[in-house]
PDB file of C-alpha atoms in Angstrom:
ATOM      1  CA  MET A  65      -0.008  -0.003  -0.110  1.00 46.00           C
ATOM      2  CA  ALA A  66       1.422   3.289  -0.853  1.00 50.00           C
ATOM      3  CA  HIS A  67       1.616   6.380   1.459  1.00 52.00           C
ATOM      4  CA  ARG A  68       1.385   9.182   0.109  1.00 58.00           C
ATOM      5  CA  ASN A  69       1.549  12.437   1.740  1.00 56.00           C
ATOM      6  CA  ARG A  70      -1.112  14.808   3.036  1.00 60.00           C
ATOM      7  CA  HIS A  71      -0.736  18.401   4.217  1.00 58.00           C
ATOM      8  CA  ILE A  72      -3.778  18.544   6.508  1.00 68.00           C
ATOM      9  CA  ARG A  73      -2.742  22.062   7.594  1.00 69.00           C
ATOM     10  CA  SER A  74      -3.201  24.494   4.238  1.00 75.00           C
ATOM     11  CA  GLY A  75      -0.103  26.786   2.697  1.00 77.00           C
ATOM     12  CA  GLY A  76      -1.952  29.965   4.566  1.00 76.00           C
ATOM     13  CA  GLU A  77      -2.845  28.244   8.122  1.00 79.00           C
ATOM     14  CA  ARG A  78       1.099  27.940   8.018  1.00 82.00           C
ATOM     15  CA  LEU A  79       2.361  31.305   6.833  1.00 86.00           C
ATOM     16  CA  ALA A  80      -0.516  32.162   9.386  1.00 85.00           C
ATOM     17  CA  HIS A  81       1.327  30.038  12.859  1.00 84.00           C
ATOM     18  CA  TRP A  82       4.193  31.279  11.986  1.00 89.00           C
ATOM     19  CA  LEU A  83       3.867  34.770  11.819  1.00 90.00           C
ATOM     20  CA  LEU A  84       1.636  34.004  14.825  1.00 87.00           C
ATOM     21  CA  ALA A  85       4.592  32.456  16.352  1.00 89.00           C
ATOM     22  CA  THR A  86       6.939  35.154  15.454  1.00 93.00           C
ATOM     23  CA  SER A  87       4.920  37.828  16.058  1.00 91.00           C
ATOM     24  CA  VAL A  88       4.734  36.713  19.822  1.00 88.00           C
ATOM     25  CA  ILE A  89       8.864  36.430  19.922  1.00 91.00           C
ATOM     26  CA  ALA A  90       9.747  40.260  17.944  1.00 93.00           C
ATOM     27  CA  LEU A  91       6.502  41.212  21.433  1.00 90.00           C
ATOM     28  CA  ILE A  92       8.028  39.822  23.847  1.00 88.00           C
ATOM     29  CA  PHE A  93      11.126  42.047  22.984  1.00 90.00           C
ATOM     30  CA  SER A  94      10.645  44.553  21.608  1.00 90.00           C
ATOM     31  CA  GLY A  95       8.015  44.954  25.201  1.00 87.00           C
ATOM     32  CA  ILE A  96      11.267  44.291  27.155  1.00 86.00           C
ATOM     33  CA  GLN A  97      13.236  47.030  25.131  1.00 88.00           C
ATOM     34  CA  ILE A  98      10.049  48.961  26.190  1.00 86.00           C
ATOM     35  CA  TYR A  99       9.851  48.635  30.253  1.00 83.00           C
ATOM     36  CA  ARG A 100      14.014  49.129  29.659  1.00 84.00           C
ATOM     37  CA  ALA A 101      13.135  52.700  29.040  1.00 82.00           C
ATOM     38  CA  ALA A 102      10.625  53.837  31.754  1.00 78.00           C
ATOM     39  CA  PRO A 103      10.986  50.476  34.478  1.00 75.00           C
ATOM     40  CA  LEU A 104       7.724  50.617  36.792  1.00 74.00           C
ATOM     41  CA  TYR A 105       9.117  47.778  39.112  1.00 73.00           C
ATOM     42  CA  GLY A 106      11.750  46.366  40.960  1.00 73.00           C
ATOM     43  CA  PHE A 107      13.237  44.000  38.906  1.00 75.00           C
ATOM     44  CA  GLY A 108      14.913  44.881  35.358  1.00 74.00           C
ATOM     45  CA  PHE A 109      16.224  42.904  31.947  1.00 76.00           C
ATOM     46  CA  SER A 110      19.971  44.246  31.872  1.00 76.00           C
ATOM     47  CA  GLY A 111      21.777  40.919  30.141  1.00 75.00           C
ATOM     48  CA  TRP A 112      18.917  40.264  27.725  1.00 81.00           C
ATOM     49  CA  PRO A 113      18.160  40.932  24.050  1.00 85.00           C
ATOM     50  CA  THR A 114      16.683  42.826  23.118  1.00 87.00           C
ATOM     51  CA  LEU A 115      14.422  44.456  19.742  1.00 88.00           C
ATOM     52  CA  GLY A 116      14.874  47.853  18.255  1.00 85.00           C
ATOM     53  CA  ALA A 117      18.390  50.420  19.842  1.00 85.00           C
ATOM     54  CA  ASP A 118      15.695  52.840  21.671  1.00 87.00           C
ATOM     55  CA  LEU A 119      11.817  53.330  22.994  1.00 87.00           C
ATOM     56  CA  THR A 120      11.292  54.683  19.229  1.00 89.00           C
ATOM     57  CA  GLN A 121      12.747  51.681  17.420  1.00 91.00           C
ATOM     58  CA  ALA A 122      11.147  49.319  20.366  1.00 90.00           C
ATOM     59  CA  LEU A 123       7.530  50.821  19.816  1.00 89.00           C
ATOM     60  CA  LEU A 124       7.621  50.720  15.563  1.00 92.00           C
ATOM     61  CA  TRP A 125       8.828  46.689  16.188  1.00 92.00           C
ATOM     62  CA  HIS A 126       6.518  46.109  19.500  1.00 91.00           C
ATOM     63  CA  PHE A 127       3.022  47.967  17.122  1.00 89.00           C
ATOM     64  CA  THR A 128       4.152  45.972  13.606  1.00 92.00           C
ATOM     65  CA  ALA A 129       4.163  42.850  16.515  1.00 92.00           C
ATOM     66  CA  ALA A 130       0.869  43.421  17.418  1.00 89.00           C
ATOM     67  CA  TRP A 131      -1.179  43.922  13.724  1.00 89.00           C
ATOM     68  CA  GLY A 132       1.051  40.880  12.500  1.00 90.00           C
ATOM     69  CA  MET A 133      -0.713  38.379  15.533  1.00 86.00           C
ATOM     70  CA  LEU A 134      -3.895  40.916  14.973  1.00 85.00           C
ATOM     71  CA  PHE A 135      -3.941  39.599  11.231  1.00 87.00           C
ATOM     72  CA  ALA A 136      -2.774  35.824  11.975  1.00 86.00           C
ATOM     73  CA  PHE A 137      -5.628  35.952  15.218  1.00 80.00           C
ATOM     74  CA  GLY A 138      -7.557  36.914  12.556  1.00 81.00           C
ATOM     75  CA  PHE A 139      -6.501  34.767   9.901  1.00 83.00           C
ATOM     76  CA  LEU A 140      -7.342  31.390  12.321  1.00 77.00           C
ATOM     77  CA  LEU A 141     -10.081  32.557  13.624  1.00 74.00           C
ATOM     78  CA  ILE A 142     -11.888  33.077  10.929  1.00 76.00           C
ATOM     79  CA  ARG A 143     -10.994  30.285   8.939  1.00 74.00           C
ATOM     80  CA  ARG A 144      -9.620  27.217  11.298  1.00 66.00           C
ATOM     81  CA  LEU A 145     -12.662  27.290  14.288  1.00 62.00           C
ATOM     82  CA  ARG A 146     -14.725  27.437  11.563  1.00 65.00           C
ATOM     83  CA  ARG A 147     -15.022  24.840  10.594  1.00 65.00           C
ATOM     84  CA  ARG A 148     -13.890  22.461  12.756  1.00 60.00           C
ATOM     85  CA  GLY A 149     -12.521  24.174  16.261  1.00 56.00           C
ATOM     86  CA  VAL A 150     -16.298  25.172  17.937  1.00 59.00           C
ATOM     87  CA  PRO A 151     -18.370  24.148  19.751  1.00 61.00           C
ATOM     88  CA  ILE A 152     -17.240  22.701  22.780  1.00 65.00           C
ATOM     89  CA  LEU A 153     -20.808  20.928  23.921  1.00 65.00           C
ATOM     90  CA  PRO A 154     -21.846  19.647  28.191  1.00 66.00           C
ATOM     91  CA  VAL A 155     -21.269  16.376  26.569  1.00 65.00           C
ATOM     92  CA  SER A 156     -17.839  16.379  24.912  1.00 70.00           C
ATOM     93  CA  LEU A 157     -16.821  18.476  28.406  1.00 70.00           C
ATOM     94  CA  ALA A 158     -18.037  15.001  30.499  1.00 76.00           C
ATOM     95  CA  GLN A 159     -16.489  12.412  27.667  1.00 74.00           C
ATOM     96  CA  LEU A 160     -12.981  14.070  27.577  1.00 76.00           C
ATOM     97  CA  TRP A 161     -12.778  13.799  31.728  1.00 77.00           C
ATOM     98  CA  GLY A 162     -13.856  10.321  31.099  1.00 79.00           C
ATOM     99  CA  ASP A 163     -11.218   9.860  28.320  1.00 77.00           C
ATOM    100  CA  ILE A 164      -8.590  11.696  30.678  1.00 75.00           C
ATOM    101  CA  ARG A 165      -9.399   9.604  33.556  1.00 78.00           C
ATOM    102  CA  ARG A 166      -8.538   6.295  31.116  1.00 80.00           C
ATOM    103  CA  LEU A 167      -6.016   8.018  30.013  1.00 78.00           C
ATOM    104  CA  GLN A 168      -7.289   6.949  26.139  1.00 76.00           C
ATOM    105  CA  LEU A 169      -7.274  10.962  24.303  1.00 70.00           C
ATOM    106  CA  PRO A 170      -8.901  10.125  21.162  1.00 68.00           C
ATOM    107  CA  HIS A 171      -6.714  12.263  18.162  1.00 67.00           C
ATOM    108  CA  ASP A 172      -8.464  11.601  14.517  1.00 64.00           C
ATOM    109  CA  ASP A 173      -6.344  14.031  11.423  1.00 61.00           C
ATOM    110  CA  GLN A 174     -10.342  15.893  10.849  1.00 62.00           C
ATOM    111  CA  SER A 175     -11.133  16.897  13.504  1.00 64.00           C
ATOM    112  CA  TYR A 176     -10.201  18.121  17.075  1.00 68.00           C
ATOM    113  CA  ASN A 177     -11.956  15.840  20.170  1.00 68.00           C
ATOM    114  CA  PRO A 178     -12.839  18.770  22.692  1.00 72.00           C
ATOM    115  CA  ALA A 179      -8.267  19.328  24.569  1.00 74.00           C
ATOM    116  CA  GLN A 180      -7.667  20.729  21.409  1.00 74.00           C
ATOM    117  CA  LYS A 181     -10.953  22.286  21.155  1.00 74.00           C
ATOM    118  CA  LEU A 182     -10.162  23.422  24.994  1.00 77.00           C
ATOM    119  CA  ALA A 183      -6.407  23.666  24.392  1.00 79.00           C
ATOM    120  CA  TYR A 184      -6.709  26.625  20.754  1.00 76.00           C
ATOM    121  CA  LEU A 185     -10.063  27.920  22.441  1.00 77.00           C
ATOM    122  CA  GLY A 186      -8.143  29.053  26.234  1.00 84.00           C
ATOM    123  CA  VAL A 187      -5.026  30.561  22.920  1.00 80.00           C
ATOM    124  CA  PHE A 188      -7.342  33.103  21.679  1.00 77.00           C
ATOM    125  CA  CYS A 189      -9.047  34.617  24.426  1.00 84.00           C
ATOM    126  CA  LEU A 190      -5.614  34.850  26.053  1.00 84.00           C
ATOM    127  CA  ILE A 191      -4.190  36.658  22.113  1.00 79.00           C
ATOM    128  CA  ALA A 192      -7.443  37.858  21.997  1.00 80.00           C
ATOM    129  CA  VAL A 193      -7.329  39.414  26.459  1.00 84.00           C
ATOM    130  CA  ALA A 194      -3.285  40.717  25.396  1.00 80.00           C
ATOM    131  CA  PHE A 195      -4.097  41.940  22.515  1.00 79.00           C
ATOM    132  CA  LEU A 196      -7.096  44.227  24.102  1.00 80.00           C
ATOM    133  CA  SER A 197      -4.741  45.104  27.059  1.00 79.00           C
ATOM    134  CA  GLY A 198      -2.157  46.322  25.259  1.00 78.00           C
ATOM    135  CA  CYS A 199      -4.627  49.058  23.703  1.00 77.00           C
ATOM    136  CA  VAL A 200      -5.142  49.854  26.851  1.00 77.00           C
ATOM    137  CA  LEU A 201      -2.603  51.022  27.622  1.00 75.00           C
ATOM    138  CA  TRP A 202      -1.338  52.388  24.644  1.00 74.00           C
ATOM    139  CA  LYS A 203      -4.104  54.280  24.832  1.00 76.00           C
ATOM    140  CA  PRO A 204      -6.312  55.158  28.516  1.00 74.00           C
ATOM    141  CA  VAL A 205      -8.144  57.825  27.711  1.00 74.00           C
ATOM    142  CA  GLN A 206     -10.340  56.713  24.963  1.00 75.00           C
ATOM    143  CA  LEU A 207     -10.703  52.879  25.680  1.00 72.00           C
ATOM    144  CA  SER A 208     -11.296  53.611  29.503  1.00 74.00           C
ATOM    145  CA  LEU A 209     -14.890  51.926  28.895  1.00 73.00           C
ATOM    146  CA  ILE A 210     -12.097  48.922  28.091  1.00 67.00           C
ATOM    147  CA  HIS A 211     -10.228  49.202  31.600  1.00 60.00           C
ATOM    148  CA  ILE A 212     -10.450  48.134  34.715  1.00 59.00           C
TER     149      ILE A 212
END
């Protein structure tokens, strides 16, 4: 039986995943440089690598990475979750709990199991919260309704 090479993910999905990963790394390293400009707490990142030589460049990198993250997030949300990521039903959560207790999580190439759906949902929620918190820190007066 000949085994054919199948691509489970499309090229756009792969590109969006890499863009998302690169954006998160760029946000971390540019954020360190931004923090160095005005340290608020009693710790620093003196030996850490950064992105951007000064505050202005770090902010430009940070905003560029945030737009890349938003684009990748939107693409993956629309394309991936629309097809296979939702809904997570209470019945599937009860089944997931039983599968975890038996240490037998099902895996199929064509659909996500409830654990994978929860993981994707959690990552998307964290990305949305990170993006909104960055917007609130950037424009606190204009986005005062979101500010807690």
